[in-house]
PDB file of C-alpha atoms in Angstrom:
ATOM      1  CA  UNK A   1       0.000   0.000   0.000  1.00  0.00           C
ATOM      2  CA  UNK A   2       1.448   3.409  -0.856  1.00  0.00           C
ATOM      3  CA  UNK A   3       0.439   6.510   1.148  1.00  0.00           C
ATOM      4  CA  UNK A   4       1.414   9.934   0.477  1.00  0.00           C
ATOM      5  CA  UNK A   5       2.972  11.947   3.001  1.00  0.00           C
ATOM      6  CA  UNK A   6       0.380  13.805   4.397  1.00  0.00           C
ATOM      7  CA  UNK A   7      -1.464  10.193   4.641  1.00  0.00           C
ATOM      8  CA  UNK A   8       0.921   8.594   6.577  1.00  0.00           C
ATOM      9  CA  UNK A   9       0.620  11.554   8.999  1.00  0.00           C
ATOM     10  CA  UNK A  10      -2.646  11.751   8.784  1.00  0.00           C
ATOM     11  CA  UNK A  11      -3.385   8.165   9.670  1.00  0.00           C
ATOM     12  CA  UNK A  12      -0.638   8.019  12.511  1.00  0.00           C
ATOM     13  CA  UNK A  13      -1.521  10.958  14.501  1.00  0.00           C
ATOM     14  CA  UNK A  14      -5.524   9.540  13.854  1.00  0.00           C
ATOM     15  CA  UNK A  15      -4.330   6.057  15.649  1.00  0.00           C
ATOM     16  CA  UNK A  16      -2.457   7.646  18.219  1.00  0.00           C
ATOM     17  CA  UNK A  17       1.218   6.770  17.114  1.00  0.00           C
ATOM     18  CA  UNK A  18       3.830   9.031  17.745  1.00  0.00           C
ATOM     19  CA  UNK A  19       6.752   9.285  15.135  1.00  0.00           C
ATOM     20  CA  UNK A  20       8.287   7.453  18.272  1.00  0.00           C
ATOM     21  CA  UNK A  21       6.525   4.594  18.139  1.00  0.00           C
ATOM     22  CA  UNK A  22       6.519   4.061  14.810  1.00  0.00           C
ATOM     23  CA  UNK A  23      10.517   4.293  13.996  1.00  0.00           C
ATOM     24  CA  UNK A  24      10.856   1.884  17.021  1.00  0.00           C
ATOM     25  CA  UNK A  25       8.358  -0.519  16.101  1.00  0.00           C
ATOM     26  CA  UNK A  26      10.180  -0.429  12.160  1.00  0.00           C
ATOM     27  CA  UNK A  27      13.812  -0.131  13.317  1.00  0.00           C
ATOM     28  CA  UNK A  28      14.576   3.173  11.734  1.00  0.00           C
ATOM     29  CA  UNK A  29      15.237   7.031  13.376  1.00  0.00           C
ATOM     30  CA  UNK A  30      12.842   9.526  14.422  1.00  0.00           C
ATOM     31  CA  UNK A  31      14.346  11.915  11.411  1.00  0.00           C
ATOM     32  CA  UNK A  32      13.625   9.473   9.202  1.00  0.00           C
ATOM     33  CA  UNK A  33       9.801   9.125  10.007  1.00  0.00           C
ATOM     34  CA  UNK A  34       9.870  12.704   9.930  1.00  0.00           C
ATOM     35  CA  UNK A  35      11.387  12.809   6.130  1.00  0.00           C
ATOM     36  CA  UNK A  36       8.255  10.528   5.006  1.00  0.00           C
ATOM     37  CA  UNK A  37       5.897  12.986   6.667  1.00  0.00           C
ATOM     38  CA  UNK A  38       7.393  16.010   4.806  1.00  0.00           C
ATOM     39  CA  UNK A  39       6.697  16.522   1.112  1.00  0.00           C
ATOM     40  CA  UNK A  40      10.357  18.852   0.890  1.00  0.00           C
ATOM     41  CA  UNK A  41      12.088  15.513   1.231  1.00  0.00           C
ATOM     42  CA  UNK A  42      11.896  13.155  -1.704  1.00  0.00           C
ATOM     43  CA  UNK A  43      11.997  10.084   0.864  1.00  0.00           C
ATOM     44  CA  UNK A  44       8.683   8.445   0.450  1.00  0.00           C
ATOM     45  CA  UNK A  45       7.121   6.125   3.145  1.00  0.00           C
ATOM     46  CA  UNK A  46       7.857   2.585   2.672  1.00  0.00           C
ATOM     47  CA  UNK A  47       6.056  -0.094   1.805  1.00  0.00           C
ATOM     48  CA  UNK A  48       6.939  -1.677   6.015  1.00  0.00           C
ATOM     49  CA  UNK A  49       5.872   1.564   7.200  1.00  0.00           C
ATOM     50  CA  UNK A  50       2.525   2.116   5.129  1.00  0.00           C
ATOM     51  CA  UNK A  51       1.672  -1.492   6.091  1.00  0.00           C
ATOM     52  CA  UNK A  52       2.390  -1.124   9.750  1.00  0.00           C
ATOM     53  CA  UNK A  53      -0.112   2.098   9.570  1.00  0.00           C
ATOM     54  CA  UNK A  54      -3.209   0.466   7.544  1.00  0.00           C
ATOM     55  CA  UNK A  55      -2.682  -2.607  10.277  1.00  0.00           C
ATOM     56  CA  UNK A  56      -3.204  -0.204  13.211  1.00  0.00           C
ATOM     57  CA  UNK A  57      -5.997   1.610  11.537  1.00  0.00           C
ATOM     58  CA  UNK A  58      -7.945  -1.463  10.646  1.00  0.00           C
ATOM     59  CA  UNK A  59      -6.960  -2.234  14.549  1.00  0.00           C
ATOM     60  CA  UNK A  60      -8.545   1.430  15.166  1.00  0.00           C
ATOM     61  CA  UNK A  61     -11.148   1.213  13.657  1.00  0.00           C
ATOM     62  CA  UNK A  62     -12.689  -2.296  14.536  1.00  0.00           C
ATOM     63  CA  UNK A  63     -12.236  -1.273  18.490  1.00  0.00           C
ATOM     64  CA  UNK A  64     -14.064   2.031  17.510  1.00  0.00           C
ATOM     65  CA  UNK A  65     -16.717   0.312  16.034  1.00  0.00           C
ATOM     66  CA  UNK A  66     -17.487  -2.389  18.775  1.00  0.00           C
ATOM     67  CA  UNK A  67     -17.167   0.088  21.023  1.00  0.00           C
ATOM     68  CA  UNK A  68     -19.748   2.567  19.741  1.00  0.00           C
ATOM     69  CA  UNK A  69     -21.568  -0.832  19.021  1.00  0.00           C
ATOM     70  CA  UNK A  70     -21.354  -1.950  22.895  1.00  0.00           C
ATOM     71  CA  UNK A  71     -22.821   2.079  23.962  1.00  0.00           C
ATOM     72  CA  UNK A  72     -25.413   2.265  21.487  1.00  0.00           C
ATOM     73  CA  UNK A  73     -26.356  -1.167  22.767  1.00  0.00           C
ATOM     74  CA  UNK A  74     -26.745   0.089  26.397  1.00  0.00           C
ATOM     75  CA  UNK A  75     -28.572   3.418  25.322  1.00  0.00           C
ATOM     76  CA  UNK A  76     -30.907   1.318  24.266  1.00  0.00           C
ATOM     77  CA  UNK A  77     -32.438   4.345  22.019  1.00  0.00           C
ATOM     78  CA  UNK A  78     -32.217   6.711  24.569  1.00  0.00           C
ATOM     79  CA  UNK A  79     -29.966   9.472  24.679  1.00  0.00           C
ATOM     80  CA  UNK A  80     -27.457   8.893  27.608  1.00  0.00           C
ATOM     81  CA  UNK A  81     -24.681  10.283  29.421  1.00  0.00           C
ATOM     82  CA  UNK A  82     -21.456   8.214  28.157  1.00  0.00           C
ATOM     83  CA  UNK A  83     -18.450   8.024  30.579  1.00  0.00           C
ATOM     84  CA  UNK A  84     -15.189   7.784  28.605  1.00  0.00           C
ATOM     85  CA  UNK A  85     -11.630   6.888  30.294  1.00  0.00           C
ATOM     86  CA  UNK A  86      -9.066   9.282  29.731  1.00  0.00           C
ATOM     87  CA  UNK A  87      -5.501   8.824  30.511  1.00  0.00           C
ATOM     88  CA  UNK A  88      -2.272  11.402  30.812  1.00  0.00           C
ATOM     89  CA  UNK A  89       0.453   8.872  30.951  1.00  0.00           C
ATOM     90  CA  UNK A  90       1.778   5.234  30.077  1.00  0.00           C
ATOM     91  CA  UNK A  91       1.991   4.556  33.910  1.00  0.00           C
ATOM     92  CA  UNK A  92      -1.625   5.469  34.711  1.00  0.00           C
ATOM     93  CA  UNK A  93      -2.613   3.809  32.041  1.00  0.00           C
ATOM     94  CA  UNK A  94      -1.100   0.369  33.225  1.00  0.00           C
ATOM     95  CA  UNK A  95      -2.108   1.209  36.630  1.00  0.00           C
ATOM     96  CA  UNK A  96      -5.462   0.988  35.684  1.00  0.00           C
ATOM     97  CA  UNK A  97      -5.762  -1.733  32.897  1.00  0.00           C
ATOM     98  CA  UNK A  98      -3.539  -4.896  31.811  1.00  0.00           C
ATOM     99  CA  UNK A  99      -4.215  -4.506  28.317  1.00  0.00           C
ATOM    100  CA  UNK A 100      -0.840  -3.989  26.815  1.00  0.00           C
ATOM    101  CA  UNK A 101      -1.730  -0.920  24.745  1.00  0.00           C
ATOM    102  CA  UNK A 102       0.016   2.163  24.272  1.00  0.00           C
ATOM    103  CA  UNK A 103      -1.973   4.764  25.858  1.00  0.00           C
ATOM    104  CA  UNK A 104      -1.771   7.288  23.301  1.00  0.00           C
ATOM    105  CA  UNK A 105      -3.468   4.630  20.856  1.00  0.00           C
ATOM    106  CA  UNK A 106      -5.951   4.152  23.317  1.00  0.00           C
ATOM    107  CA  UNK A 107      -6.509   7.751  24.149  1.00  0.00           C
ATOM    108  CA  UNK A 108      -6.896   8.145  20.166  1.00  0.00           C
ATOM    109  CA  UNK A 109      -9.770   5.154  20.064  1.00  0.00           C
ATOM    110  CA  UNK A 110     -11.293   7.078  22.928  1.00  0.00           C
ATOM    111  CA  UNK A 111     -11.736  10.522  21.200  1.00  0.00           C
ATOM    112  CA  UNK A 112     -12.858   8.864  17.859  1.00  0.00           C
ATOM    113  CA  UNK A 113     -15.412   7.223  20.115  1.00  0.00           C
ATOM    114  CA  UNK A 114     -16.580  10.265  21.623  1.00  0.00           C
ATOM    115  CA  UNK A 115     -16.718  11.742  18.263  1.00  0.00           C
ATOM    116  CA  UNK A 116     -19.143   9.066  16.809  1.00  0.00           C
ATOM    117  CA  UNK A 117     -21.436   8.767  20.253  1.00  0.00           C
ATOM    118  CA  UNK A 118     -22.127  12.525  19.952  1.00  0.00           C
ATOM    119  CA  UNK A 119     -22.721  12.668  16.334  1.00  0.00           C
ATOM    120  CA  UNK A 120     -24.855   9.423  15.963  1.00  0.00           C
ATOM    121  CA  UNK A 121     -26.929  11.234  18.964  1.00  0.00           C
ATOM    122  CA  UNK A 122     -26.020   8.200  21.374  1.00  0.00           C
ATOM    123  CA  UNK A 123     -25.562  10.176  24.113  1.00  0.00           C
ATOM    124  CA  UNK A 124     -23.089  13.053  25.284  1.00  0.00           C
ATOM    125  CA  UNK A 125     -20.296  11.705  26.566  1.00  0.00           C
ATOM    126  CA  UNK A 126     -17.857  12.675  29.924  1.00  0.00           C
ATOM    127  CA  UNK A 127     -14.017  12.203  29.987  1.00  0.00           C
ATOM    128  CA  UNK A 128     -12.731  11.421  33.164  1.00  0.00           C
ATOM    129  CA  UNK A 129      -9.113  10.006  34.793  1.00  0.00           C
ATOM    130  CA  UNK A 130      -9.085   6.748  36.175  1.00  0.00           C
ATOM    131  CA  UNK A 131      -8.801   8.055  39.227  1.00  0.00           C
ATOM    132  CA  UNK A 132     -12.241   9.902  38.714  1.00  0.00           C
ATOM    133  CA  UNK A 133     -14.059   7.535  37.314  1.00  0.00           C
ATOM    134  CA  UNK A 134     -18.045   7.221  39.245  1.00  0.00           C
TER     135      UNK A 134
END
């Protein structure tokens, strides 16, 4: 899959990758992720790094979707108040869950979630810390 520049960006920051993450998880430098996302640089993204992307989006997306799928479920057709987690760090985050994930991806799910309760008219939704949480 080939992804233009502003693409790959796109889709990263949308699934909650940091350039970070994603010359870690491929091997490479930070300045080199940077060079893909940058049309003054001929370097284009490569074919490892545009499939590592389009696996973590179909990833995003299909916990988005059951997600939504699992409130709209419990609103039952009535409009409800929607409590979403919200962490600030990777420590909180595995303070508070065993999942493994990166909490920036998760954080990203989370938003896209809110964005999709509020505009399908689910419910309005609440973020809240861990430590907040009713």
């Amino acid at each position: 899959m080939k992804m233009s520049e502003a693409q790959f960006k796109a889709i990263r920051e949308r699934v909650g990758l940091s350039q970070k993450a994603v010359a870690e998880r491929l091997g490479n430098t930070v300045d080199m992720v940077k060079k893909w996302e940058n049309p003054k640089y001929t370097y284009q993204p490569p074919a490892d790094a545009c499939d590592l992307l389009a696996q973590a989006l179909d990833a995003h997306v299909g916990s988005v979707r059951r997600q939504v799928a699992e409130i709209r479920d419990k609103a039952d057709g009535r409009p409800i108040e929607v409590e979403l987690v919200y962490f600030r760090s990777q420590p909180q985050h595995d303070a508070y869950t065993s999942d493994g994930m990166d909490w920036e991806v998760v954080n990203a799910r989370t938003r896209e979630v809110a964005v999709l309760v509020e505009q399908l008219g689910i419910g309005t939704v609440v973020f809240r810390y861990p430590e907040n949480l009713q």
